[in-house]
Tab-separated table of C-alpha atoms in Angstrom:
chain	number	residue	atom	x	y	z
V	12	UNK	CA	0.000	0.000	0.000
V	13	UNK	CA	1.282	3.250	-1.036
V	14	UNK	CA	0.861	6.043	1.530
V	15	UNK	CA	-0.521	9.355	0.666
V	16	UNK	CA	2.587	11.351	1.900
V	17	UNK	CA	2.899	14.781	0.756
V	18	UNK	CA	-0.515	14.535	-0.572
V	19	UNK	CA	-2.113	15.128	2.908
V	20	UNK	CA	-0.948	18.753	3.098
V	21	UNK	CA	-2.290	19.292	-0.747
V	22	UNK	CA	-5.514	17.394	0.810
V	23	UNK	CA	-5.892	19.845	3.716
V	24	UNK	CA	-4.603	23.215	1.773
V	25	UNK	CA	-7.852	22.099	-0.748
V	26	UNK	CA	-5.000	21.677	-3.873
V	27	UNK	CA	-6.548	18.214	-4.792
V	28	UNK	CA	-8.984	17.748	-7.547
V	29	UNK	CA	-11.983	16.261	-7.126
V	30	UNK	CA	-10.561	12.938	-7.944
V	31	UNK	CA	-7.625	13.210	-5.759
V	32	UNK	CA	-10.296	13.973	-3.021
V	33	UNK	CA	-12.015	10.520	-3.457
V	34	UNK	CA	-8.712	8.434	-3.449
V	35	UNK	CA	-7.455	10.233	-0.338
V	36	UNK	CA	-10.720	9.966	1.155
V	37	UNK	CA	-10.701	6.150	-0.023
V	38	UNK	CA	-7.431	5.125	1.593
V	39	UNK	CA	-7.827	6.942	4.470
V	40	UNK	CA	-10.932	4.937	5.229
V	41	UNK	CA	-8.665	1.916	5.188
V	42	UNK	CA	-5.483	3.515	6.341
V	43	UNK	CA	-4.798	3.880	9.818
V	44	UNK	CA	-1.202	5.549	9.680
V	45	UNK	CA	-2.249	7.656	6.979
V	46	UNK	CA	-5.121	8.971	9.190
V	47	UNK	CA	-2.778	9.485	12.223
V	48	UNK	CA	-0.431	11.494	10.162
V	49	UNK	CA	-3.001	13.356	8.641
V	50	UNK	CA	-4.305	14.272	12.231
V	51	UNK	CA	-0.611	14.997	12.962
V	52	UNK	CA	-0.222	17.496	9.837
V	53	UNK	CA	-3.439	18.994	10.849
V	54	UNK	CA	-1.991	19.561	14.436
V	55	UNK	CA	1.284	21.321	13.280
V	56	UNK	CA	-1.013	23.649	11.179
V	57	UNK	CA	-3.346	24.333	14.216
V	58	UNK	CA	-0.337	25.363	16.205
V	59	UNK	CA	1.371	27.440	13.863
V	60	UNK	CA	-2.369	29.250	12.837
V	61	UNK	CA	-2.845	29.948	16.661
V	62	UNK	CA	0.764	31.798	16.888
V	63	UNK	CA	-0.137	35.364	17.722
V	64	UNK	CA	0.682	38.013	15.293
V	65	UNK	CA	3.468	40.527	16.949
V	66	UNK	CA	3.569	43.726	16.295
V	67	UNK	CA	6.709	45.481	14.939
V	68	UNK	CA	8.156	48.208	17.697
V	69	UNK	CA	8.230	51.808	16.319
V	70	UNK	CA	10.951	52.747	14.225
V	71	UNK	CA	12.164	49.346	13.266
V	72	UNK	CA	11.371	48.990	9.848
V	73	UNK	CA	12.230	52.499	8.406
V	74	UNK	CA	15.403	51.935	10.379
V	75	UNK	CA	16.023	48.590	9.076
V	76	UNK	CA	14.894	50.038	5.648
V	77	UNK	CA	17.370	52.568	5.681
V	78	UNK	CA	20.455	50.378	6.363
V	79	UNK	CA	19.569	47.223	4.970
V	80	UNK	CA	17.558	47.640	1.969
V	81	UNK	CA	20.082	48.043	-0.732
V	82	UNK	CA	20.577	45.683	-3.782
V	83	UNK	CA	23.936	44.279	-2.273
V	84	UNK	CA	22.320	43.713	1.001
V	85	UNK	CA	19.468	42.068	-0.313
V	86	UNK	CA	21.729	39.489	-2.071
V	87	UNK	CA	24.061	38.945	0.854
V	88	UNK	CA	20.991	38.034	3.079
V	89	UNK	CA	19.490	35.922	0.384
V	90	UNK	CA	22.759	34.048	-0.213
V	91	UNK	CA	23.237	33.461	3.686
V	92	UNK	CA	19.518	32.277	3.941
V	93	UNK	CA	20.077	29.790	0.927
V	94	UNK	CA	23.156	28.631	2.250
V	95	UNK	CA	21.817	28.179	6.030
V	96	UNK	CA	18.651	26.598	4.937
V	97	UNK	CA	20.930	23.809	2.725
V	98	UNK	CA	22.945	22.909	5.382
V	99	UNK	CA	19.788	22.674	7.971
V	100	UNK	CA	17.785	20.930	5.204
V	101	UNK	CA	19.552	19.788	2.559
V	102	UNK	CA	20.386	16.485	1.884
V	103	UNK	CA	24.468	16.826	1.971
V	104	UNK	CA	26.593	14.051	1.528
V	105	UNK	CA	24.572	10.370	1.424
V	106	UNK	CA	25.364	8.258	4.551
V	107	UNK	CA	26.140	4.355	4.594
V	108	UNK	CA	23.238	2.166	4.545
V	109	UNK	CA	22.962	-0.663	6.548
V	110	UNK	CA	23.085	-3.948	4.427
V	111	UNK	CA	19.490	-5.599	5.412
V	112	UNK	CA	19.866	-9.122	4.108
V	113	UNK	CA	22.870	-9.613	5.853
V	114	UNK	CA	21.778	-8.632	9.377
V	115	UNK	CA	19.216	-11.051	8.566
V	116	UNK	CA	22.166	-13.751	7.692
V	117	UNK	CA	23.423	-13.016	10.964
V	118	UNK	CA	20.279	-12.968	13.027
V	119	UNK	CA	19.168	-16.355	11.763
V	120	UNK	CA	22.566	-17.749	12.080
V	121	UNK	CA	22.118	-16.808	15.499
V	122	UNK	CA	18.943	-18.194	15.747
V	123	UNK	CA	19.227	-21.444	14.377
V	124	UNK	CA	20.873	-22.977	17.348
V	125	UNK	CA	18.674	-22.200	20.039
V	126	UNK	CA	14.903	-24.038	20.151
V	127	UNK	CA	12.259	-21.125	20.250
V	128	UNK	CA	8.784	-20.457	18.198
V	129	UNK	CA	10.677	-22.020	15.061
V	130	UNK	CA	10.672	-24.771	16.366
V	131	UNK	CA	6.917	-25.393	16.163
V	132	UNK	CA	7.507	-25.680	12.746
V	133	UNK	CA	10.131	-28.260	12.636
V	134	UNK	CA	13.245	-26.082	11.941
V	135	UNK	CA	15.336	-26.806	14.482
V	136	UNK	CA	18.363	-29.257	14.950
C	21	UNK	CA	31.092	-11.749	-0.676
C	22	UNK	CA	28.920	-10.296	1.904
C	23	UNK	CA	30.328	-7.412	3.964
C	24	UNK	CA	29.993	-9.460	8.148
C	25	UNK	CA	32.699	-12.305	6.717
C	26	UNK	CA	35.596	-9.682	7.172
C	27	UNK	CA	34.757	-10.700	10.686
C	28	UNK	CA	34.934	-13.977	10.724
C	29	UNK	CA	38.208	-16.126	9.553
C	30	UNK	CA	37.908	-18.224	6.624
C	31	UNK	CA	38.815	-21.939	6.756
C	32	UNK	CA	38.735	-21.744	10.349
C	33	UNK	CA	37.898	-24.895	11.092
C	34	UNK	CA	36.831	-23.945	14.962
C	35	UNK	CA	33.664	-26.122	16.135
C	36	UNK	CA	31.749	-24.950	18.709
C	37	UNK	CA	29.639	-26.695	20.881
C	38	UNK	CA	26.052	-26.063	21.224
C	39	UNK	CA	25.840	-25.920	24.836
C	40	UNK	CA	23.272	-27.881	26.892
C	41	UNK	CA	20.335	-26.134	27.158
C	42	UNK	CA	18.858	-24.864	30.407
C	43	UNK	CA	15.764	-23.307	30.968
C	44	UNK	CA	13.719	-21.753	34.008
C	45	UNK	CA	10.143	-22.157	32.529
C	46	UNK	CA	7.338	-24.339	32.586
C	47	UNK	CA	9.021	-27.717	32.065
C	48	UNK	CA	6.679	-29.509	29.515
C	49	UNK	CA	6.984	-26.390	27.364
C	50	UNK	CA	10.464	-26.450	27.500
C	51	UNK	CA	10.168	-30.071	26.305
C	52	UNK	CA	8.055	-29.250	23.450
C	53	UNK	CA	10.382	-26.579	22.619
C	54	UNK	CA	13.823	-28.237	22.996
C	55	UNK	CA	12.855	-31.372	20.103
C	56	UNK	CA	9.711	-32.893	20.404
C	57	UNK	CA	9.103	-33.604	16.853
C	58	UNK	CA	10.371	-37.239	14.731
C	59	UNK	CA	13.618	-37.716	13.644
C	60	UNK	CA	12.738	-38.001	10.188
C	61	UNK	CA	9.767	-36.464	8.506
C	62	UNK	CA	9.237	-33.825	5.471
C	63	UNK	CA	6.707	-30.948	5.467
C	64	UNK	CA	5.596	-28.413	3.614
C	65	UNK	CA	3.973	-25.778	4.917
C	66	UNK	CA	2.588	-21.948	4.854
C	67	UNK	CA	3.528	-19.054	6.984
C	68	UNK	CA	1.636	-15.709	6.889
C	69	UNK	CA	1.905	-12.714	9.334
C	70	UNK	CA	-0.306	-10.207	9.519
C	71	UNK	CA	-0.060	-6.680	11.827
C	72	UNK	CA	-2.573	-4.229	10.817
C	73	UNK	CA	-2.678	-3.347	7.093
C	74	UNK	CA	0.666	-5.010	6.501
C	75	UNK	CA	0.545	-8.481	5.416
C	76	UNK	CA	2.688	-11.383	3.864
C	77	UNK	CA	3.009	-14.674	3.196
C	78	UNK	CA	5.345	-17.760	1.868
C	79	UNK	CA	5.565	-21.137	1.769
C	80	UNK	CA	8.647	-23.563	3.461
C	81	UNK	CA	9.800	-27.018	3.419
C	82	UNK	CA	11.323	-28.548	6.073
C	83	UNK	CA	13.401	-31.652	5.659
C	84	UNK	CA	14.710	-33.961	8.882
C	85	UNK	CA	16.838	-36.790	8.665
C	86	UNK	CA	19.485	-38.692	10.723
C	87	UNK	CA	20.270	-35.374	12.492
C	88	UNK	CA	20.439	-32.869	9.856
C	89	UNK	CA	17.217	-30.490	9.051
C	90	UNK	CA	17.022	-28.720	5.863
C	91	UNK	CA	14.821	-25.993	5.843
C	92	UNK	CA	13.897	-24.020	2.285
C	93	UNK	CA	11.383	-20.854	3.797
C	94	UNK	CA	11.585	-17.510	3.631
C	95	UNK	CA	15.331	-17.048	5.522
C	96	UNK	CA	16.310	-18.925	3.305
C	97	UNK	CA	17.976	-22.135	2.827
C	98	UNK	CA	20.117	-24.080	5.496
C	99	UNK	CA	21.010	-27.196	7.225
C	100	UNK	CA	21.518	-27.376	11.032
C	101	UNK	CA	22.690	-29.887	12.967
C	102	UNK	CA	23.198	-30.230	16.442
C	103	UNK	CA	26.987	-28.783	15.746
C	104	UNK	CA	26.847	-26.587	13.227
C	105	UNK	CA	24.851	-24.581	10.757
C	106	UNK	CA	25.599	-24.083	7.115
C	107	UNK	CA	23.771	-21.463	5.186
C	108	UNK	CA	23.012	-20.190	1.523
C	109	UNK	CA	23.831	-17.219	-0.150
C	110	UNK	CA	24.086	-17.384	-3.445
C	111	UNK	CA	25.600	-20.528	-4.947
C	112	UNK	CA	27.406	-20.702	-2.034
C	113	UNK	CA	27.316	-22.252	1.142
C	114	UNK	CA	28.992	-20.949	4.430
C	115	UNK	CA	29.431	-22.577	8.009
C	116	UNK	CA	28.560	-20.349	10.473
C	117	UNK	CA	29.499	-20.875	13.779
C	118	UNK	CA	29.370	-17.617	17.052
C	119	UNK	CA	32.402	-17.490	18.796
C	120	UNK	CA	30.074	-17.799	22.287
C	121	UNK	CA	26.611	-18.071	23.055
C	122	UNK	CA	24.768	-18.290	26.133
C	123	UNK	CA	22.672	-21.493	27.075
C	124	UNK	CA	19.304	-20.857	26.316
C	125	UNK	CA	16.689	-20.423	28.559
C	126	UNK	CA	12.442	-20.652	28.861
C	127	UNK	CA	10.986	-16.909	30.494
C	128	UNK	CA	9.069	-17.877	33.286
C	129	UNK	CA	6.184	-15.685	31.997
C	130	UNK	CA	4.859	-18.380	29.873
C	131	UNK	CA	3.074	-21.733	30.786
C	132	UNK	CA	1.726	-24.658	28.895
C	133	UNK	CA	-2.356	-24.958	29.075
C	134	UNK	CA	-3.265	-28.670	29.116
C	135	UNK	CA	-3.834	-30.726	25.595
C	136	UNK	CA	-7.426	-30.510	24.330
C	137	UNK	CA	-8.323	-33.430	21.650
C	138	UNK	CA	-9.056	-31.934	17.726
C	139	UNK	CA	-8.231	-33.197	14.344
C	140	UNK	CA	-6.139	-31.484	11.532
C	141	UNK	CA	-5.714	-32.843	7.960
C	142	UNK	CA	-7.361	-35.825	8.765
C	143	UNK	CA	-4.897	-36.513	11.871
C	144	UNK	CA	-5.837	-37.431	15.556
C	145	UNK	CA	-4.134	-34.159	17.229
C	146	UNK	CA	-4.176	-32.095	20.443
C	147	UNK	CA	-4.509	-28.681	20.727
C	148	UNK	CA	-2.308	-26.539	23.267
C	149	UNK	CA	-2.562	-23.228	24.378
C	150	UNK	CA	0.913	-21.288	25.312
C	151	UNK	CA	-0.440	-18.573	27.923
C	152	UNK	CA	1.850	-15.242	29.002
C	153	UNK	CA	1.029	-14.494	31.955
C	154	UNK	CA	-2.574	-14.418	31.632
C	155	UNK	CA	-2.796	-13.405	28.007
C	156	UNK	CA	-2.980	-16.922	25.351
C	157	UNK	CA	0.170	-16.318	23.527
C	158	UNK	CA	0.840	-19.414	20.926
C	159	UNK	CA	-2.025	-21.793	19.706
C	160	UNK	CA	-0.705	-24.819	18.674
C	161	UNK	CA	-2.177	-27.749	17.005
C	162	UNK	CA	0.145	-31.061	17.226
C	163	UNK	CA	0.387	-34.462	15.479
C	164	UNK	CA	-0.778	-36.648	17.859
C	165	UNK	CA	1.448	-39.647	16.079
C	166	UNK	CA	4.566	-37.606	14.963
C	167	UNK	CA	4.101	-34.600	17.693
C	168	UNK	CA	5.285	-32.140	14.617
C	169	UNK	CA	3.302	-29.164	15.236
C	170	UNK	CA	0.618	-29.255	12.118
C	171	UNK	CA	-0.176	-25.859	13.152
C	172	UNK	CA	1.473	-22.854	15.211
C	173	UNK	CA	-0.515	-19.283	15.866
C	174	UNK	CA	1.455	-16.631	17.349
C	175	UNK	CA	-1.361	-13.728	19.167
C	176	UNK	CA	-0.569	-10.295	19.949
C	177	UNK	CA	-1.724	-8.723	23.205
C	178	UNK	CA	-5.164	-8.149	22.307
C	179	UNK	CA	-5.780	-12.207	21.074
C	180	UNK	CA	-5.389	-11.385	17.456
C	181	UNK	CA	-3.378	-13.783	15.235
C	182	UNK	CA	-0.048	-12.291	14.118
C	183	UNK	CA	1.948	-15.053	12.688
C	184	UNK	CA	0.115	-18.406	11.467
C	185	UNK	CA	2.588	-21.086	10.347
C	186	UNK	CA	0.674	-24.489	9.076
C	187	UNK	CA	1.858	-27.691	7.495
C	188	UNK	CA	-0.168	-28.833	4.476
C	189	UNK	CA	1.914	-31.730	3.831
C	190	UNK	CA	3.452	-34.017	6.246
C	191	UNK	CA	4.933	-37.446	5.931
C	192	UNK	CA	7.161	-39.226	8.114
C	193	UNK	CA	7.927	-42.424	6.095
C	194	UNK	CA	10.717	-42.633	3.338
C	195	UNK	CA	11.893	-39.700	4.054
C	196	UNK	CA	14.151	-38.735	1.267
C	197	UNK	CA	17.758	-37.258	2.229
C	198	UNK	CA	18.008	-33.773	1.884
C	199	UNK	CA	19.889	-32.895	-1.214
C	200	UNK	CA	23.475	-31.626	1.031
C	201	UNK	CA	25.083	-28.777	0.078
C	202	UNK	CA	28.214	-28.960	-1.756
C	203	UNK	CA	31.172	-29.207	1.040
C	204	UNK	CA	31.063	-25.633	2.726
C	205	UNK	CA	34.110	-23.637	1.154
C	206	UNK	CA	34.003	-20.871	4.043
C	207	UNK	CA	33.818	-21.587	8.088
C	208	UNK	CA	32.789	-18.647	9.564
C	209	UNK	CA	33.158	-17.339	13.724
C	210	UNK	CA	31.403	-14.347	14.250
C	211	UNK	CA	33.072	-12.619	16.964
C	212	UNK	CA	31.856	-11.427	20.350
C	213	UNK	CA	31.524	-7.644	20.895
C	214	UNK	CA	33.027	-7.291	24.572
C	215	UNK	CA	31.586	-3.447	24.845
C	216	UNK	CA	27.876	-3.997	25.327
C	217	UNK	CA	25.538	-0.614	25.372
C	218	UNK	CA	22.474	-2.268	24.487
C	219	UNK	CA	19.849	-3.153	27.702
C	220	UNK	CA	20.804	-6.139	29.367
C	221	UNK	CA	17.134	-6.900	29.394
C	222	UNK	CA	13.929	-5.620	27.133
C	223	UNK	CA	10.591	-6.292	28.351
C	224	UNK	CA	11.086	-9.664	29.498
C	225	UNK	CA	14.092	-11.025	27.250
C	226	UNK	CA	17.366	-11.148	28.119
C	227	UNK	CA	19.869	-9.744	26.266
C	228	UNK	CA	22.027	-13.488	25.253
C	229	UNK	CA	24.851	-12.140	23.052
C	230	UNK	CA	26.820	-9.470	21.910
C	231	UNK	CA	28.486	-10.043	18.698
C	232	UNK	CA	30.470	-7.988	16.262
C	233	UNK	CA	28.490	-7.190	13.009
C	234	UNK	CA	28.267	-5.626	9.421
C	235	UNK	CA	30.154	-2.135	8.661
C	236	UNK	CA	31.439	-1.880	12.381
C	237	UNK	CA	27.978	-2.307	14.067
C	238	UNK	CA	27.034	-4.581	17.147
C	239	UNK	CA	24.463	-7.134	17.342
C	240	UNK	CA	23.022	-8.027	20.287
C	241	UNK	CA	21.346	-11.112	20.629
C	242	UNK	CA	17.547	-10.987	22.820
C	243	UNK	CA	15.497	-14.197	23.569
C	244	UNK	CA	12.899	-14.816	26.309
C	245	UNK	CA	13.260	-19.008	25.080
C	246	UNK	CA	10.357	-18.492	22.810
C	247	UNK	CA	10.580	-15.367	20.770
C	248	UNK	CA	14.165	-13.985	19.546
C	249	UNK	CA	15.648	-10.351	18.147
C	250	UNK	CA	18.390	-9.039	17.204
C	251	UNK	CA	19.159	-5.604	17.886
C	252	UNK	CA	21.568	-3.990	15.531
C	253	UNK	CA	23.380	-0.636	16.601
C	254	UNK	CA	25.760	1.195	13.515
C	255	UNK	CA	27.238	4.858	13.166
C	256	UNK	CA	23.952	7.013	11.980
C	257	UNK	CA	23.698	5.679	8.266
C	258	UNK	CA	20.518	6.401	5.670
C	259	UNK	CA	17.622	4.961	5.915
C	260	UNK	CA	17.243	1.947	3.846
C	261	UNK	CA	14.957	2.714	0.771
C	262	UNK	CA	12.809	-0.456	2.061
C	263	UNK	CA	11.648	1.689	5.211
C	264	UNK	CA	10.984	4.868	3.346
C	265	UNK	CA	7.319	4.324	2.373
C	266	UNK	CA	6.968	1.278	4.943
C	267	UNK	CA	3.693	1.378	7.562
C	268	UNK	CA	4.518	3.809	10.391
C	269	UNK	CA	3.534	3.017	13.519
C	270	UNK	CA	3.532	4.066	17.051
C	271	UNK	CA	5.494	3.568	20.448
C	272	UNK	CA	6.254	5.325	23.531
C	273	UNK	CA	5.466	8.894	22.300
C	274	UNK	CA	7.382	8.018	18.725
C	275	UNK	CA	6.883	7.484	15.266
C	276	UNK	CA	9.139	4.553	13.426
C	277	UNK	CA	8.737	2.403	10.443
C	278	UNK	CA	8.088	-1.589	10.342
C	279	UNK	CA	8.607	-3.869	7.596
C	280	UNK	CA	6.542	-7.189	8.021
C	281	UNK	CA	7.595	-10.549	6.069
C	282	UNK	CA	6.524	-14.044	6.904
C	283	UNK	CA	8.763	-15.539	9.922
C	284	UNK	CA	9.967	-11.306	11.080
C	285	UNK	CA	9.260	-7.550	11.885
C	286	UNK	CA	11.925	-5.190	10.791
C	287	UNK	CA	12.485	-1.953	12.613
C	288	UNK	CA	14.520	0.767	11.624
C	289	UNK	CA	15.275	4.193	13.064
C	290	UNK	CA	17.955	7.162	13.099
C	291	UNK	CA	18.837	8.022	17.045
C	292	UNK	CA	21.022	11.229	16.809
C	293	UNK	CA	24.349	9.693	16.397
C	294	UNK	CA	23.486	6.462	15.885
C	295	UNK	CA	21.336	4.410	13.662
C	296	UNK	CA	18.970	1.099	14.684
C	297	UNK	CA	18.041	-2.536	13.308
C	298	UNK	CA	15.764	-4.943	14.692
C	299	UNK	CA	14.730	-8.148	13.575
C	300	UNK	CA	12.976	-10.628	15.502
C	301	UNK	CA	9.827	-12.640	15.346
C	302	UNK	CA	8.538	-11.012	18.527
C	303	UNK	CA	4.808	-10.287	18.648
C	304	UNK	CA	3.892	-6.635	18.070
C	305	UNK	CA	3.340	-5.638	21.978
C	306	UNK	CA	6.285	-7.203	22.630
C	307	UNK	CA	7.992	-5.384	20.313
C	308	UNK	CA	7.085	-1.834	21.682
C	309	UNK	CA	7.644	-2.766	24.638
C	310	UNK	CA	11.017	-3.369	23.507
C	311	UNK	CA	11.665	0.035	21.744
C	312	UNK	CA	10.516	1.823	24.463
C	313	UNK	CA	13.451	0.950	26.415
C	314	UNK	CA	15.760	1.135	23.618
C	315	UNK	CA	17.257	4.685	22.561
C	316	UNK	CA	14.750	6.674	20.429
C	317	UNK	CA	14.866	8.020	17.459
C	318	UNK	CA	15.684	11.792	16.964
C	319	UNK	CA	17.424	14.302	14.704
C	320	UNK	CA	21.119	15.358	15.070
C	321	UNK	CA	21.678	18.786	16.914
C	322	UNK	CA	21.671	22.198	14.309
C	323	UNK	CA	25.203	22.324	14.560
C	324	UNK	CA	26.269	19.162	13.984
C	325	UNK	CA	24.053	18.570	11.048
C	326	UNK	CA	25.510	21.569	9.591
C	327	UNK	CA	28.810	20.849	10.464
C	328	UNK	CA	28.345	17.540	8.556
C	329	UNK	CA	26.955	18.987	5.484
C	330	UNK	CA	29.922	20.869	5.568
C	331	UNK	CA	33.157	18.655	6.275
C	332	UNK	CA	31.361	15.491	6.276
């Protein structure tokens, strides 16, 4: 089963088409991980809706405007917000992967030896 | 050649004992459990496991004969004797042997219920119940003439059937030999891991083992006598692709992936500097029960992820 993913923000942000609506609302039915996540996405937008909205103190902005708003400062920011939000986010360098099948190799080597639940089905020495 | 065998020594021709096993438990179980089935006999069978909306199935064959059993399932391939095992991979077979291994031993949480009379496949056969505590555990339906479990039902903690393992074929006369391997080529000791960080005990099993394993990691071995994991600790790697879009699921406040096949569970998850296997064919309570006293999973510190991204 293939879980809707990214597809639940798109569901609750009303970017699905009516069809897309219908399969989400299909597997959902069916899918209980799906519908946790979905409440958990829905959560995390709750929160961040019910942040309260701050106002700016006096003088801030025209001061800010006044030092900062110039072409070269505008492209130094930019370039330090791109470059943060890579290293925070991106997906850098790709780390080693554990080799599955052969942790299971060494598990059932393991397990072979002692009696336990496979031996109700006759695999044991 | 697979990457674990740089820990063992090939041609090592180092036998090692199974030791005598021991056990705590209810003492008919423990019978039942330590070789209650024929000496010879073939079966085929099916094994399916089931844990919410995750599901699979395969089929096995077990072989046994003048001490060796040859078992074609979903591990797999090998023959085990009382000595030694000797594995597949590939065209290849392998001895494997552990360098040390505890005696095993029955958890005192479980008790035999007494035999109830039934039939299966046309056979005279008794029905046992394995409870936990109070909680039925393992259903299992036995050949009254052989005593090969026909049938074996593994329940999680609310009675539902997780794991069902049945023979559809059984026959215990002219049994042929198993086909045996070609000679093993490679003898293989995995070594003990003397620096154990893992629990010494996880809801109710006992941590066995400690072993060296794959790309540096540690295994450590788990086993309450009836159910068995493995818990596999590594440097923080990737996630395998496999657990990327696999069912998530719940425990102890936490979010982390499960793969389901027939005779296992797979668990992975990232813990800030470190990353986490386990494979066993615990029952799905037991399991989270497990990971909740197991380190959880959680993202690397700002710094250091940057840091990484950076030098590596």
């Amino acid at each position: 089963m293939t879980h809707l993913g990214d597809l639940l923000s798109a569901l609750l942000d009303g970017e699905l088409d009516s069809a897309g609506r219908r399969n989400a609302a299909v597997h959902l039915k069916e899918c209980e991980p799906c519908r946790l996540e979905l409440a958990r996405v829905e959560s995390a937008r709750g929160a961040l809706r019910g942040l309260p909205v701050l106002e700016a103190p006096p003088g801030l902005i025209p001061g800010a405007r006044r030092r900062f708003l110039s072409p070269a400062w505008i492209s130094a920011i930019a370039a330090s917000v791109a470059l943060v939000v890579g290293l925070v986010i991106g997906p850098g360098a790709p780390d080693a992967t554990v080799q599955l099948d052969t942790l299971g190799d060494q598990h059932n080597a393991r397990v072979v030896g002692d009696p336990g639940i496979a031996t109700f089905r006759g695999d044991q020495p | 050649m697979r990457a674990w065998r740089i820990l063992v020594a090939a041609a090592v021709l180092l036998v090692v004992p199974v030791p005598a096993f021991a056990h705590a438990g209810d003492d008919r179980l423990a019978d039942h459990l330590e070789g209650s089935a024929p000496d010879e006999f073939h079966g085929s069978g099916v094994v399916v496991c089931t844990w919410g909306t995750d599901a699979a199935t395969a089929t096995y064959d077990v072989t046994r004969r003048d001490g060796m059993t040859m078992t074609s399932g979903p591990t797999g391939e090998f023959m085990a004797t009382a000595a030694q095992t000797v594995m597949r991979a590939g065209d290849e077979w392998y001895a494997v042997d552990f360098a040390d291994r505890s005696p095993w031993s029955l958890s005192t949480r479980y008790r035999l219920g007494p035999p109830e009379a039934t039939m299966h496949m046309g056979r005279a056969a008794d029905l046992y119940v394995v409870f936990d505590g109070d909680l039925p555990r393992v259903r299992l339906v036995v050949d009254r003439a052989t005593t090969v479990p026909l049938v074996t039902e593994v329940l999680d903690g609310e009675g539902r059937v997780f794991r069902m393992a049945a023979l559809i074929d059984l026959d215990e006369s002219d049994v042929a030999m198993p086909a045996a391997p070609e000679p093993a080529r490679m003898h293989m000791v995995v070594s003990t891991d003397p620096v154990a960080s893992l629990p010494e005990s996880l809801a109710g099993y006992r941590r066995m083992d400690t072993y060296m394993a794959a790309g540096g990691g540690v295994q450590a071995y788990y086993s309450d006598g009836l159910f068995s994991f493995s818990v596999f600790e590594a440097g923080r790697g990737a996630t395998p692709e496999v657990f990327r879009s696999a069912t998530a699921f719940g425990a102890s406040g936490t979010w982390y992936r499960r793969v389901v096949t027939p005779d296992r569970v797979w668990v992975h998850w990232n813990a800030p500097d470190r990353s986490y296997v386990l494979v066993g064919d615990l029952p799905p309570d037991h399991l989270i029960a497990a990971l909740e006293d197991l380190p959880q999973p959680g993202q690397r510190a700002l710094l250091i992820r940057m840091w990484r991204r950076l030098f590596g």
